[in-house]
Tab-separated table of C-alpha atoms in Angstrom:
chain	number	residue	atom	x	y	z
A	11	UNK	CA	0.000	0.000	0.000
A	12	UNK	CA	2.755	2.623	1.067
A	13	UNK	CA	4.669	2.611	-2.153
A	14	UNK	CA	2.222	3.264	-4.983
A	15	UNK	CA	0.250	5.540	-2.872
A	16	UNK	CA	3.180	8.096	-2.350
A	17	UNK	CA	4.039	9.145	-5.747
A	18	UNK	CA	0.086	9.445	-6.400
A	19	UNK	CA	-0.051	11.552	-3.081
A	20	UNK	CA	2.960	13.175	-4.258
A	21	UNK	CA	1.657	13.909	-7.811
A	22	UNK	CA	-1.704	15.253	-6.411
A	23	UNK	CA	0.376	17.193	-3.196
A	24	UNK	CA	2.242	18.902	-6.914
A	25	UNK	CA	-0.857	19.329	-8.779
A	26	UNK	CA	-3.171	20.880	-5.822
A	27	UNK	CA	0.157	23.103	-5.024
A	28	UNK	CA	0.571	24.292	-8.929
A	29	UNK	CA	-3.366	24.970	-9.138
A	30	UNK	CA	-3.280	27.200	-5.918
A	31	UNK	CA	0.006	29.248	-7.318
A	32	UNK	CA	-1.725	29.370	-11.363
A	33	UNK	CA	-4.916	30.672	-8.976
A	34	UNK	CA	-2.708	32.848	-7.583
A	35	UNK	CA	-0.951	34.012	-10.788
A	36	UNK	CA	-4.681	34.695	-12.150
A	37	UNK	CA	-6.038	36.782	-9.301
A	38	UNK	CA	-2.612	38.968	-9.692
A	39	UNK	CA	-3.130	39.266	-13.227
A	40	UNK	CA	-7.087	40.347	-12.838
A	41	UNK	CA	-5.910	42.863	-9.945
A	42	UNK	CA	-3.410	44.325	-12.679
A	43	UNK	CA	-5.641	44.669	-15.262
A	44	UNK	CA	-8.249	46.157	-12.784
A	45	UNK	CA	-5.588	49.230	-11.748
A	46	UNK	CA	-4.431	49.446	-15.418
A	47	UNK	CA	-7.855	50.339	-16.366
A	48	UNK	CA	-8.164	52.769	-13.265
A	49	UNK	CA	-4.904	54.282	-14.190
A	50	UNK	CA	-6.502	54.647	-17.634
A	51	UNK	CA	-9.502	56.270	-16.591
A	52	UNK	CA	-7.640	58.326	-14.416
A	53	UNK	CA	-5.400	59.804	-16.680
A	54	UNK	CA	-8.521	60.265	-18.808
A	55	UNK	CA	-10.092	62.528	-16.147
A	56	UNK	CA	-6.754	64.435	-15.557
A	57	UNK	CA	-6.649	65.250	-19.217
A	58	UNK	CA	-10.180	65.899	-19.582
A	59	UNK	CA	-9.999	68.533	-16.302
A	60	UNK	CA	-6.704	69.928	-17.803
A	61	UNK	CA	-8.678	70.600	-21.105
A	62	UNK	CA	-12.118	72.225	-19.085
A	63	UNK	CA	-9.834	74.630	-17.040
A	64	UNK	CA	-7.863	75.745	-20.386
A	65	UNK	CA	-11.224	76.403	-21.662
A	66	UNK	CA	-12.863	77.952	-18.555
A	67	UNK	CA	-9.230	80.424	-18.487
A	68	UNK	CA	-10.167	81.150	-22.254
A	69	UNK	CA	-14.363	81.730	-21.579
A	70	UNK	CA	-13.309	83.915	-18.444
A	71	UNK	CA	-10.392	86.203	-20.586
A	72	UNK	CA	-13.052	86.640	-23.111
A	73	UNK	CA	-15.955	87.347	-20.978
A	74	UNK	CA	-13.607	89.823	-19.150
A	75	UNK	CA	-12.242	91.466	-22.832
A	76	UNK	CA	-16.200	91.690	-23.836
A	77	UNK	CA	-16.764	93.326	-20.783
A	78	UNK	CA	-14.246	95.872	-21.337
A	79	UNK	CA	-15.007	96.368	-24.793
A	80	UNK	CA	-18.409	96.835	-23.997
A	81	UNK	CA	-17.783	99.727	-21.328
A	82	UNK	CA	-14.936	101.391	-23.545
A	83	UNK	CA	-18.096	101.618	-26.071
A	84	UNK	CA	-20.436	102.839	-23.586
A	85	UNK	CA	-17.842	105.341	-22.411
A	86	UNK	CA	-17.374	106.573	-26.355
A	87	UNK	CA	-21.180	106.769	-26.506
A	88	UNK	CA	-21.858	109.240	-23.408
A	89	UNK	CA	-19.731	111.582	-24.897
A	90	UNK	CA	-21.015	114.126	-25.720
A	91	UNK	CA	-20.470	117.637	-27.944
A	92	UNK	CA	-22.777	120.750	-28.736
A	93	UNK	CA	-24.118	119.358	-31.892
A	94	UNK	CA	-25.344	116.388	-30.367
A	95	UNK	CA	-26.934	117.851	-27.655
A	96	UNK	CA	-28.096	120.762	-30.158
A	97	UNK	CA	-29.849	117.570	-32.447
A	98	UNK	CA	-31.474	116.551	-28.908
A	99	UNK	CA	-32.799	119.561	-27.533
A	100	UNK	CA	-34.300	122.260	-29.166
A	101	UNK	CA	-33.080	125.424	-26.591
A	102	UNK	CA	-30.018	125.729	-24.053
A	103	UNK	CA	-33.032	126.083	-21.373
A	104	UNK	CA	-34.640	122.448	-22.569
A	105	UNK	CA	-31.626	120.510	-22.283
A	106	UNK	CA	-30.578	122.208	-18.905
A	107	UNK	CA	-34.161	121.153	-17.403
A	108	UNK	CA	-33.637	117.453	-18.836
A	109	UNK	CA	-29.885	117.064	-17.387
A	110	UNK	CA	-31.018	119.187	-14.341
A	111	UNK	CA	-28.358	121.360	-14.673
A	112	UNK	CA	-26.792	125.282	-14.454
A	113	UNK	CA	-24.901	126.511	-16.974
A	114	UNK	CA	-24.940	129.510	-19.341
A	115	UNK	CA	-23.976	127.683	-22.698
A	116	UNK	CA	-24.382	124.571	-24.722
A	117	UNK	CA	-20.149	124.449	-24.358
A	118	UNK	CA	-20.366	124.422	-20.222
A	119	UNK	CA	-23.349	121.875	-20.378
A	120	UNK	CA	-20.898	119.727	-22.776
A	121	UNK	CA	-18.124	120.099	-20.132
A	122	UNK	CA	-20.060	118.988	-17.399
A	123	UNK	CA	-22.003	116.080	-18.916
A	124	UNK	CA	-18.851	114.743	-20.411
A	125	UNK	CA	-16.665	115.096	-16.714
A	126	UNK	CA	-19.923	113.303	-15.154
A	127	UNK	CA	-19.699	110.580	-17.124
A	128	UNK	CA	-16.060	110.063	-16.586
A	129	UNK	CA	-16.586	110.183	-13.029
A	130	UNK	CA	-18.584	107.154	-12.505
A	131	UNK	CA	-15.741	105.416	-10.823
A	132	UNK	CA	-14.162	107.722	-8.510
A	133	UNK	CA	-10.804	106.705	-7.299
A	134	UNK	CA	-8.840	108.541	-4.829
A	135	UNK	CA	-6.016	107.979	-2.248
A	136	UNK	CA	-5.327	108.924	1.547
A	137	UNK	CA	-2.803	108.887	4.183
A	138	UNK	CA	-3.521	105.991	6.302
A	139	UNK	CA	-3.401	106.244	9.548
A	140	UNK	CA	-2.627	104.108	12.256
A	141	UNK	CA	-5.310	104.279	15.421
A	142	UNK	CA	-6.895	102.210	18.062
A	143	UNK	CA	-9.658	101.297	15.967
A	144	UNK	CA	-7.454	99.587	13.061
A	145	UNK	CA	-7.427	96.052	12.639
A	146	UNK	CA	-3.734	94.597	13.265
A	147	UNK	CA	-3.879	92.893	9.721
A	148	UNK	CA	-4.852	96.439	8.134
A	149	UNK	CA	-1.421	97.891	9.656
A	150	UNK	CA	0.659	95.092	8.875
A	151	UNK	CA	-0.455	95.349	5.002
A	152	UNK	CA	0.081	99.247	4.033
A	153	UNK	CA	0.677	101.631	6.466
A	154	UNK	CA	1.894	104.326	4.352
A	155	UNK	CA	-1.214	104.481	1.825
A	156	UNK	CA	-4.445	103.124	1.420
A	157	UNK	CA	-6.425	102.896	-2.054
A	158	UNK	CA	-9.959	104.049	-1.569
A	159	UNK	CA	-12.645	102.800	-4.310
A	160	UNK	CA	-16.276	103.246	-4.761
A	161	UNK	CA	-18.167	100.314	-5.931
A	162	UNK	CA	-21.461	100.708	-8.149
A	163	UNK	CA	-24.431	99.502	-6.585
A	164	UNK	CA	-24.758	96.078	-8.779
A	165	UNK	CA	-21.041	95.663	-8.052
A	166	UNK	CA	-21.290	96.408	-4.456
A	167	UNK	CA	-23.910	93.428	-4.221
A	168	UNK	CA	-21.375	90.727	-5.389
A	169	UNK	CA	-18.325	92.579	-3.702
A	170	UNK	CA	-19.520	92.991	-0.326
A	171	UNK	CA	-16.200	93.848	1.364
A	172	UNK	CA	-12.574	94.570	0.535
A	173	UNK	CA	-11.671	90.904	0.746
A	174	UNK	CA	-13.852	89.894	-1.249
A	175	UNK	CA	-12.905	92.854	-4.398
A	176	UNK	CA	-9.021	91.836	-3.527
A	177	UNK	CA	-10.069	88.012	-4.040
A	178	UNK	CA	-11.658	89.182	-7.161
A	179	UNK	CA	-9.185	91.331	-8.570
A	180	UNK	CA	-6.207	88.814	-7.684
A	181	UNK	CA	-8.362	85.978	-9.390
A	182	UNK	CA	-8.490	88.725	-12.937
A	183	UNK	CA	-4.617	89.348	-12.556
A	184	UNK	CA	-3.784	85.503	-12.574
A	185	UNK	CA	-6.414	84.727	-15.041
A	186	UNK	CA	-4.933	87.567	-17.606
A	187	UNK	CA	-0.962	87.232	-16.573
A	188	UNK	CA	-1.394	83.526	-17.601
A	189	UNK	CA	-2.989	84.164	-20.677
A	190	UNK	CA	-0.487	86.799	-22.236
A	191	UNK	CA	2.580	84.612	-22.240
């Protein structure tokens, strides 16, 4: 009984052994394949993110350009000169009751329609100075001068505090420094 029942026992002890490493061998190969294709899909993503932010840069550097374009043109169009305003109105006193304003001539109504216009956004600067009041941050960042803006209403409503126009601002200066180069 003990001798032909070895090698058999042997042969099977072999076989079972070379089944459980070819099992192993498989599972390994599956797992590969498995992070190959998540690797794959992965890179896919990357690329196809890569591609939406170049195009998201592009959409925001045009929407910004179209903005500007647009107020350089509505800038241009609220200028304005005697014979315009002449065309418009048919007396000095007609046009000075529609613009609610003094003047003596169609030439000092021009000059004051035309420096209204280009005052929309006032910007000025002060000495900035340190008191009790001051935020520590505030000091730290400027102390020698301070840049004072006015905001338009529908401007104010997305920009509710300096933070948030700095955040804005910084965003426009990345967005069109990256684009020029």
């Amino acid at each position: 009984m003990s001798k032909k029942s070895l090698p058999t026992t042997r042969k099977q002890g072999k076989a079972r052994l070379g089944d459980q490493i070819r099992s192993i061998a498989d599972r390994l190969k599956q797992e590969t394949d498995v992070q190959i294709k998540a690797t794959s899909r992965i890179l896919g993503a990357a690329a196809q993110i890569a591609e939406n932010h170049d195009r998201l840069i592009s959409e925001v550097v045009d929407m910004v350009e179209s903005d500007l374009n647009l107020e350089k043109q509505v800038s241009q169009e609220h200028i304005y000169t005697v014979d315009i305003l002449k065309q418009q109105f048919k007396t000095l006193r007609d046009a000075k009751a529609h613009f609610n304003l003094k003047v003596t001539s169609w030439e000092s109504l021009v000059n004051k329609l035309n420096a209204a216009s280009s005052q929309k956004l006032i910007i000025h600067t002060n000495q900035f100075f340190t008191n009790d009041n001051v935020k520590e941050s505030e000091v730290n960042h400027n102390n020698i001068e301070k840049l004072t803006v006015f905001l338009e209403t529908d401007v104010a409503e997305i920009f509710p505090n300096s933070e948030a126009v700095n955040e804005g601002l910084r965003f426009l200066i990345r967005v069109t420094s990256k684009n020029r180069f």
